[in-house]
Coordinates of C-alpha atoms and ligand atoms in Angstrom, one line a residue:
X1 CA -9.3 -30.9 -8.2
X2 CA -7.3 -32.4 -5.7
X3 CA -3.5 -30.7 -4.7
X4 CA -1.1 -33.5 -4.0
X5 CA 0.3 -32.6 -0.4
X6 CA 3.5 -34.6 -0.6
X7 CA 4.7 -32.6 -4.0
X8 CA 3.5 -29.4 -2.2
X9 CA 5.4 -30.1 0.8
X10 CA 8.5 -31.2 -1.1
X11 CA 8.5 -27.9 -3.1
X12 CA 8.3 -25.9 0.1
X13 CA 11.0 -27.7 1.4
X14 CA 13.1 -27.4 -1.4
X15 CA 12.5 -23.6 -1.7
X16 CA 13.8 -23.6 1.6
X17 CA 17.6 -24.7 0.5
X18 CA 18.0 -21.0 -0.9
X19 CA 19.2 -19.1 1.9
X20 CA 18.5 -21.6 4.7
X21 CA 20.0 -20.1 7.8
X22 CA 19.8 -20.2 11.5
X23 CA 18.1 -22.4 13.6
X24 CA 15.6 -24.5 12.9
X25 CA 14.0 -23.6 9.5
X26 CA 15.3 -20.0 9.1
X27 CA 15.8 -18.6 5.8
X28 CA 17.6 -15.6 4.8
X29 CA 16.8 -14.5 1.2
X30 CA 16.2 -11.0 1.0
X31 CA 15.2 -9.1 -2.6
X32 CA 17.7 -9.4 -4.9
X33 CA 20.6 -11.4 -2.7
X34 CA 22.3 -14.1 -4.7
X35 CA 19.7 -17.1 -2.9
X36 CA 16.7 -15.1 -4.2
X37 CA 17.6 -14.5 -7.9
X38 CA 18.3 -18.2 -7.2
X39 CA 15.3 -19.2 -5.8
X40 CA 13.2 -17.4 -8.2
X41 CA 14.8 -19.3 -10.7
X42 CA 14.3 -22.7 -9.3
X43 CA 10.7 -21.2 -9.1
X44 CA 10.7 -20.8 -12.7
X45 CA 11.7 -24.2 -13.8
X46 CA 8.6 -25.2 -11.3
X47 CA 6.4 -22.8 -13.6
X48 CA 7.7 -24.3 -16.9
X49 CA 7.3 -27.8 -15.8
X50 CA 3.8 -27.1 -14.9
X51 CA 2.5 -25.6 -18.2
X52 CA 3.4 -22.4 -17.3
X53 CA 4.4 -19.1 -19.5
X54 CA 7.7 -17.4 -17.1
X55 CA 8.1 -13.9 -17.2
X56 CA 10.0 -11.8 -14.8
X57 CA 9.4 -8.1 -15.6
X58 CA 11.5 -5.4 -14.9
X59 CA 11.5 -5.2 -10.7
X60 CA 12.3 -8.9 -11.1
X61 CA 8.6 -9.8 -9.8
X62 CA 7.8 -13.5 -11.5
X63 CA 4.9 -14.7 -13.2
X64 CA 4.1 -18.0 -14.5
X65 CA 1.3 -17.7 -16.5
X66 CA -1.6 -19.1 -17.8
X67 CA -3.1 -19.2 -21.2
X68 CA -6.1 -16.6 -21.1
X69 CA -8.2 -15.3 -18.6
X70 CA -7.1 -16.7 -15.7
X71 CA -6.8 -16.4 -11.5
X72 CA -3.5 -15.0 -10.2
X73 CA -2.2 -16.7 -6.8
X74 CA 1.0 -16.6 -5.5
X75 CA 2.8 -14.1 -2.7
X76 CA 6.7 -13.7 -2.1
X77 CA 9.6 -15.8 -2.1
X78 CA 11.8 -12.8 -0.4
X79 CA 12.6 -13.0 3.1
X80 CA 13.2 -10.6 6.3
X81 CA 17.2 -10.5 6.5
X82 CA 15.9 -12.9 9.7
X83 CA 13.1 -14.9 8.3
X84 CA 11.1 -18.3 8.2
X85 CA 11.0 -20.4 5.7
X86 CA 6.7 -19.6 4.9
X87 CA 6.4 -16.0 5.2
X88 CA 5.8 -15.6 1.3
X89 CA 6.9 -19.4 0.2
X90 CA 4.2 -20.9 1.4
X91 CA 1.7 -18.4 -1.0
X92 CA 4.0 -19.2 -3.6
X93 CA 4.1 -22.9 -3.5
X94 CA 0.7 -23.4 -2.7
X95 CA -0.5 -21.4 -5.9
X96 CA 1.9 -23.6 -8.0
X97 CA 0.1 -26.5 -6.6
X98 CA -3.2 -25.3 -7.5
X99 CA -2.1 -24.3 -10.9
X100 CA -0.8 -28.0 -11.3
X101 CA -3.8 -29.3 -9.7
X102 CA -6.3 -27.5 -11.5
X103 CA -4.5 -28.4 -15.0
X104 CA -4.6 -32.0 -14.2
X105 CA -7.9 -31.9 -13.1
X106 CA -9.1 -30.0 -16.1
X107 CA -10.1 -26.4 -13.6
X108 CA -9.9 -23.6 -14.1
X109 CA -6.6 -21.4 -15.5
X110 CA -4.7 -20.5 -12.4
X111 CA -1.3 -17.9 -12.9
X112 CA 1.2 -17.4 -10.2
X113 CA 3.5 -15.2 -8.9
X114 CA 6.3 -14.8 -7.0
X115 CA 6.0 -11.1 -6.3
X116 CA 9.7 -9.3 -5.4
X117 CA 10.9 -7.4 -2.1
X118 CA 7.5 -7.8 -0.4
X119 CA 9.6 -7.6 2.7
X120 CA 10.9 -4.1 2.1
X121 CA 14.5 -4.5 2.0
X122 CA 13.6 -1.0 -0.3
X123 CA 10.3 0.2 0.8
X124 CA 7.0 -1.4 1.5
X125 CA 6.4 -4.4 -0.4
X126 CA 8.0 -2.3 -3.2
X127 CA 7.7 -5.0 -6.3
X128 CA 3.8 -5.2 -6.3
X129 CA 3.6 -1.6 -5.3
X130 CA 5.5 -0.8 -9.1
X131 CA 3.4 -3.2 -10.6
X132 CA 0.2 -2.0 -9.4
X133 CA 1.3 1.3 -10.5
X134 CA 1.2 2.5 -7.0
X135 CA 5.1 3.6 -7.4
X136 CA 6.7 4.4 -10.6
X137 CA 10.1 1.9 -11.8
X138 CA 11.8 5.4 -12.1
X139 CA 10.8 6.4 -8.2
X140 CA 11.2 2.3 -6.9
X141 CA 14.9 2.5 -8.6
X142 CA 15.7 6.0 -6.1
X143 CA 15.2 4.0 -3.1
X144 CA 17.8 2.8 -0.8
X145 CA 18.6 0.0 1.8
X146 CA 19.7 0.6 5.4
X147 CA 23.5 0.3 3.5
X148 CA 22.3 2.7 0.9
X149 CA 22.7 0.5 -1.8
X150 CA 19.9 1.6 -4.6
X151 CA 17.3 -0.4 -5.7
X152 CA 18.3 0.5 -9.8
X153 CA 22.0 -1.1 -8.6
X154 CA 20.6 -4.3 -6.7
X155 CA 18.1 -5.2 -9.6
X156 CA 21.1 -4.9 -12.2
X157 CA 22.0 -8.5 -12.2
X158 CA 18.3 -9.8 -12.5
X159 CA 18.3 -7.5 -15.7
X160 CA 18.9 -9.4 -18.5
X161 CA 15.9 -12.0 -17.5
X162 CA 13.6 -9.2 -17.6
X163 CA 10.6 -8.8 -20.0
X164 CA 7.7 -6.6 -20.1
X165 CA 5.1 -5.5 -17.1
X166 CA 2.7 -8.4 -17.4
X167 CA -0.7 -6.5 -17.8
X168 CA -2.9 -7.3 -15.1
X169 CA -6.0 -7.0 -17.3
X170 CA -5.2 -10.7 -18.0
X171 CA -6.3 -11.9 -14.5
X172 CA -10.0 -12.3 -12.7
X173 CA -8.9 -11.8 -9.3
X174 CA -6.1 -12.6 -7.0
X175 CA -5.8 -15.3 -4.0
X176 CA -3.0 -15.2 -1.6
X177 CA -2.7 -18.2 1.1
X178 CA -0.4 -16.7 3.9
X179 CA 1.2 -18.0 7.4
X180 CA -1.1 -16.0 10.1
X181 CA 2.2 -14.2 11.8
X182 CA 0.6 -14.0 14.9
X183 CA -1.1 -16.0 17.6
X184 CA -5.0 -15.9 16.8
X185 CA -5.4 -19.2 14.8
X186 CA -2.7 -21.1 16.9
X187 CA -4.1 -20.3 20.6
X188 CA -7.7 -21.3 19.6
X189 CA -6.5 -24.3 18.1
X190 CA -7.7 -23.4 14.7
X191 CA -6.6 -24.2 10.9
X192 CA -7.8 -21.2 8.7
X193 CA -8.2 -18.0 9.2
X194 CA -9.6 -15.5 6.1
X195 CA -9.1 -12.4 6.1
X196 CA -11.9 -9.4 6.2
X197 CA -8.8 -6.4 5.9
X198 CA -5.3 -5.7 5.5
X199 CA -4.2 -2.9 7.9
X200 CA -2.7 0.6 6.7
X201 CA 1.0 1.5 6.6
X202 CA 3.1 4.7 7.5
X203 CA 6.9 4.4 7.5
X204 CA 9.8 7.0 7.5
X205 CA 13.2 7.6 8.8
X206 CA 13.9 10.6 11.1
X207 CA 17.6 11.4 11.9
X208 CA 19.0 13.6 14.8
X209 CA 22.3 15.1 14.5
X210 CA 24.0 16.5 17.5
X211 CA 27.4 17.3 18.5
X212 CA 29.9 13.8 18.0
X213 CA 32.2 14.3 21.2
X214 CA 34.6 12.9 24.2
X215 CA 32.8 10.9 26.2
X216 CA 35.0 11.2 28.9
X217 CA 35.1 15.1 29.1
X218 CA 32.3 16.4 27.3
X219 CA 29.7 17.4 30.7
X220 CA 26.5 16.0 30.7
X221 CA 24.7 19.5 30.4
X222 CA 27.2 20.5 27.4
X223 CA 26.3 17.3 25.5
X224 CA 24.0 17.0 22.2
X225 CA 23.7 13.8 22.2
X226 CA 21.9 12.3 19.5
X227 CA 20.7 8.9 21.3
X228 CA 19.6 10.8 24.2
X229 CA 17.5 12.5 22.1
X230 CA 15.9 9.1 20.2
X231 CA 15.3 7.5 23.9
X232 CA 13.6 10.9 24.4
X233 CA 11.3 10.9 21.8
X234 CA 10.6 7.3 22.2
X235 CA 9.5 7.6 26.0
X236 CA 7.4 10.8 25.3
X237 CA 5.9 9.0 21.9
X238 CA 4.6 6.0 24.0
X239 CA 2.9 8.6 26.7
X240 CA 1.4 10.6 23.7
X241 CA 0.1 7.7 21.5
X242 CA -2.0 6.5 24.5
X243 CA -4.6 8.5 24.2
X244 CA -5.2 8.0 20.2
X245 CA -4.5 3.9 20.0
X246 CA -6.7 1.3 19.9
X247 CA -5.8 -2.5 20.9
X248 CA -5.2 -3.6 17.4
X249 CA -2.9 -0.1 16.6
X250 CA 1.3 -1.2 16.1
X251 CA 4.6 1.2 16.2
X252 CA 7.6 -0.1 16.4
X253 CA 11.4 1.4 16.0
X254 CA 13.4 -1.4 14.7
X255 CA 16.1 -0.2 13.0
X256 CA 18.5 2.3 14.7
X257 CA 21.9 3.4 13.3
X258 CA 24.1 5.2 15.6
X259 CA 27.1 7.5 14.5
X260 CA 29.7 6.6 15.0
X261 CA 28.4 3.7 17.7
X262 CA 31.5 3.8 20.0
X263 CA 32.2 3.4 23.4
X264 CA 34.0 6.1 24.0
X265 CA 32.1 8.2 21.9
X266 CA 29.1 10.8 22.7
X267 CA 26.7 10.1 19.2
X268 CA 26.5 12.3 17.0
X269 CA 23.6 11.6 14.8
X270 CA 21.0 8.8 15.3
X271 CA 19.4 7.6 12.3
X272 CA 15.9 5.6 13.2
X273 CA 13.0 3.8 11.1
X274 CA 9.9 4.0 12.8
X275 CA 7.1 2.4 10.9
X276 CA 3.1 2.3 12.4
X277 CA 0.1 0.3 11.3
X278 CA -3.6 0.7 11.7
X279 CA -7.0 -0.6 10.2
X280 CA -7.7 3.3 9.9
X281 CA -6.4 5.8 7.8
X282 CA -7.6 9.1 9.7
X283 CA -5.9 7.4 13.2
X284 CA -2.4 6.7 10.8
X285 CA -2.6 10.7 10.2
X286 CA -3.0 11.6 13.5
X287 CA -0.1 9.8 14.7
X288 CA 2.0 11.4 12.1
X289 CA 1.2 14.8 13.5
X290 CA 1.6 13.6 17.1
X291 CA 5.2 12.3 16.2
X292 CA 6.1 14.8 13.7
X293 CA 5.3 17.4 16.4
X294 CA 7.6 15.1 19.4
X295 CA 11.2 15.2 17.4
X296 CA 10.5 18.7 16.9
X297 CA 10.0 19.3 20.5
X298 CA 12.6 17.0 21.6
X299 CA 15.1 18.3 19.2
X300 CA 14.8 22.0 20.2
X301 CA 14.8 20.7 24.2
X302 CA 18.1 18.9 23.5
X303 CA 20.1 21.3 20.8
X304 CA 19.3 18.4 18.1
X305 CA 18.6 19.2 14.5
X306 CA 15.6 16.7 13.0
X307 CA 15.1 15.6 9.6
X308 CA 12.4 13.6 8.5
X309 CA 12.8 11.1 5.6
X310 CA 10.1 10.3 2.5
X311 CA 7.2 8.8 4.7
X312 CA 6.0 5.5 2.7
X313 CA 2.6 4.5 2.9
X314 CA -0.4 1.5 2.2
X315 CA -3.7 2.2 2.9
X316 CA -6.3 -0.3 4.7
X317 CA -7.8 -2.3 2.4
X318 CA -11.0 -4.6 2.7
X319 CA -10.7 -8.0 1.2
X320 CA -13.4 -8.6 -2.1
X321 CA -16.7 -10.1 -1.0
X322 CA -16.9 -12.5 -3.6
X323 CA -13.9 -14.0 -3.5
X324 CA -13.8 -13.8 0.3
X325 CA -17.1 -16.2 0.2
X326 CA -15.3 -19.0 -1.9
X327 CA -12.9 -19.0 1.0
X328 CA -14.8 -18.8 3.6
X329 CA -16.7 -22.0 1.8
X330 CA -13.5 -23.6 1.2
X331 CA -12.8 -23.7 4.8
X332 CA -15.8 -25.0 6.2
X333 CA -15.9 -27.8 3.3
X334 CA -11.8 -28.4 4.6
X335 CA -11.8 -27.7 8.5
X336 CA -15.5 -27.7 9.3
X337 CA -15.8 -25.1 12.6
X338 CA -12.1 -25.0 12.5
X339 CA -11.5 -21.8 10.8
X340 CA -12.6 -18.0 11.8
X341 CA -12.8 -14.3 9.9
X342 CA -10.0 -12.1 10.8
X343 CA -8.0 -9.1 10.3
X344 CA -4.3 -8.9 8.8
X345 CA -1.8 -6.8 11.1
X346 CA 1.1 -7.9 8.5
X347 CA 1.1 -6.0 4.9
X348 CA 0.7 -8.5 2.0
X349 CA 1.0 -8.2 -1.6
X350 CA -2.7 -8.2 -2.2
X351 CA -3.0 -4.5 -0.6
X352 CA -1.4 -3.5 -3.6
X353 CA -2.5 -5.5 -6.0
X354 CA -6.5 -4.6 -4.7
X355 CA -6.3 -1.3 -6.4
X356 CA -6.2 -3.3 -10.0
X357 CA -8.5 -7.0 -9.0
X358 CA -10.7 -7.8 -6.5
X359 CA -8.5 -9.9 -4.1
X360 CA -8.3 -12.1 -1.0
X361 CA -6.3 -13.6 1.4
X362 CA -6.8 -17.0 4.1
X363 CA -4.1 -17.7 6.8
X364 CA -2.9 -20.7 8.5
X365 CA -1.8 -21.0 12.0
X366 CA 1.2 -19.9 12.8
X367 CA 3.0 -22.3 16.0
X368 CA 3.3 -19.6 18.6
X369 CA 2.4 -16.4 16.7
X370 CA 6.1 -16.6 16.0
X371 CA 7.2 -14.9 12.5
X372 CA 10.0 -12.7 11.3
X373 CA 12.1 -15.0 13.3
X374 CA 14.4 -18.3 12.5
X375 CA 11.7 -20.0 14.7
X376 CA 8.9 -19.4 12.4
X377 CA 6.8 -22.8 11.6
X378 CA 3.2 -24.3 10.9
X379 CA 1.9 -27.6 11.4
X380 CA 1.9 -29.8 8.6
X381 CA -1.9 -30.5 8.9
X382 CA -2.6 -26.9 8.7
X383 CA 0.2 -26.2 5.9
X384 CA -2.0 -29.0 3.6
X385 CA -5.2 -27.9 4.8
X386 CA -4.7 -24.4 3.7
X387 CA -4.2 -25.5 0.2
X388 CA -7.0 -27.8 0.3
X389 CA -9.0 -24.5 0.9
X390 CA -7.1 -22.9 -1.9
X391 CA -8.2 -25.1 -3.9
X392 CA -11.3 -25.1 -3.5
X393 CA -12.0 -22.0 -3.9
X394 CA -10.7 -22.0 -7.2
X395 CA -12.7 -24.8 -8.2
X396 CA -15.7 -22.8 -6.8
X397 CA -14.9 -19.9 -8.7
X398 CA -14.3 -21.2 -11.6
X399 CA -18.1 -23.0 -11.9
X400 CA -19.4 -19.7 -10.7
Ligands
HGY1 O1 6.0 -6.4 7.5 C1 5.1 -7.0 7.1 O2 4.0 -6.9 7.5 C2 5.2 -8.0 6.0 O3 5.6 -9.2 6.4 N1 5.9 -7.6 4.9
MN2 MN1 4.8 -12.2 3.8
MN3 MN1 7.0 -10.8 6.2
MN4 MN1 41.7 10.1 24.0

């Protein structure tokens, strides 16, 4: 089967139009924002046109499906509320590629999706998470944004398009083709990467509340400041994680709301994310305790109450060996000594979805390790060459 890289380029770049922001190629399409819902739908006329059944189900995750058994491939076409346009699209537009491809070509069945709020605008990549059965529609419809909107109020609109859960007992496997979001592939001047395992995932909000004052009266030793307290915790975090981190270990505060965030104002309450990533479970738990036991500490040194939020969590996951051999064929046959085995520090869809089907995941380069940014961008080459490997690894699966 061969993809046609002009209609596969087109397609990305017309997915891009939905929420195309910033500079450069910068998208910003988060879950269930009025570009998405429209996006997805431009992504179902795509599925139609290529012989393909749509259904959204009820988290507004999208399927275009084939007849029968078939392969699933596809990622997300949400976005970080700063994103690029591939992180997600490109899975998405290379798997209706293949699917075309592989129909033309007479190939195997190939179904896609278009799996919804990968980017956690809710949780951690909260639509395949319900559909895996990992979180209940009834639990994913409790959670919140950072502007507390609920997830059971921003699916609303997409309601009337839904249909049932598709059941995944339909599908032999799943494939997801990914930008790398980070600098491997790019600085060894590289085209493919595939991946061997998806790190693990602990995420929570912890909120300090002190005493909201004068900042121009209030003495420093009289204040309970509530930022004090975060930049606290966050200097004595860094000093304690030392000794349990490895190289390839991640934590990272990145959003902080301040109360009331004034000038003239001492804070009353600091409201923080902080999310940490590992390739090992037991090391995730450890750093739980090791924080869990600094806000405590730092909230009794400072007269600050602490409250921990609901701590989400994925677990590492290794990619199937099977299906991780098609790739790693694929990409020898497509970038001959150009590709290398290596291990995802970004969650993906397929962590969820490898509780139900064997699954597995190849990366291209991406220019500067730069993702989660406006900036975000591949080469072209490497763009085409990752669904030339797609490809054929579909076609090798499906003479296996
Ligand atoms: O945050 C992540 O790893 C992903 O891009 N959802
Ligand atoms: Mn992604
Ligand atoms: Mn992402
Ligand atoms: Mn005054």
């Amino acid at each position: 089967m061969t993809p046609d890289p002009d209609r596969f380029l087109a397609d990305l770049h017309a997915l891009r139009r939905f929420g195309a922001a910033g500079v450069g190629k910068g998208v910003v399409r988060p879950a269930y924002c009025e570009a998405d819902v429209a996006a997805r739908a431009w992504l179902a006329e795509r599925m139609a046109e290529a012989g393909l059944a749509v259904r959204y189900d009820p988290m507004g995750n999208l399927f275009g499906l084939a007849e029968g058994p078939s392969l699933l491939l596809g990622s997300h076409s949400d976005s970080q509320p700063e994103g690029g346009w591939l992180d997600g699209a490109l899975g998405v537009v290379a798997a209706l590629e293949v699917a075309r491809a592989s129909r033309a070509a007479g190939g195997p069945p190939v179904s896609v999706v278009s799996f919804q709020d990968e980017e956690g605008r809710f949780g951690v990549t909260t639509g395949s998470a319900v559909w895996s059965g990992q979180l209940s529609l009834a639990e994913a419809d409790r959670l919140t944004d950072h502007a507390g909107v609920a997830l059971a109020a921003a699916r609303a609109p997409m309601a009337g398009l839904a249909g049932a859960f598709v059941d995944p007992g339909r599908f032999t496997g799943f494939i997801e083709l990914h930008i790398e979001q980070g600098p491997t592939l790019d600085s060894a001047g590289e085209q493919i990467g595939v991946v061997s395992d998806i790190v693990g995932i602990r995420d929570m909000r912890i909120t300090f509340d002190g005493q909201q004052n004068h900042a121009g009266t209030t003495p420093m030793h009289l204040r309970r400041d509530a930022f004090q307290g975060l930049a606290a915790f966050n200097a004595l975090l860094e000093e304690r994680f030392r000794n349990v981190v490895t190289p390839r270990t991640v934590w990272t505060i990145g959003h902080v709301a301040l109360h009331p965030n004034a000038t003239s104002i001492v804070p009353g309450r600091a409201v923080f994310s902080i999310q940490w990533r590992d390739g090992d479970a037991d090391r995730l738990g450890r750093m739980e305790e090791i924080l869990r036991a600094t806000a405590v500490e730092v909230a009794k040194a400072r007269g600050l109450q602490v409250s921990f939020g609901a701590m989400l969590g994925l677990e590492p996951v290794a990619m199937d060996a099977r299906l991780r051999a098609a790739l790693e064929a694929g990409a020898e046959q497509v970038a001959p000594k150009r590709w290398r085995v290596l291990p995802s520090g970004a969650l993906h869809d397929a962590t969820n979805v490898a509780r139900l089907l064997p699954v597995a995941m190849l990366f291209v380069p991406s220019i500067d390790g730069i993702s989660h940014a406006f900036g975000e961008d591949t080469a072209e080459a490497d763009l085409v060459a990752g669904v030339r490997v797609l490809a054929a690894a579909v076609d090798r699966l499906g003479r296996a």
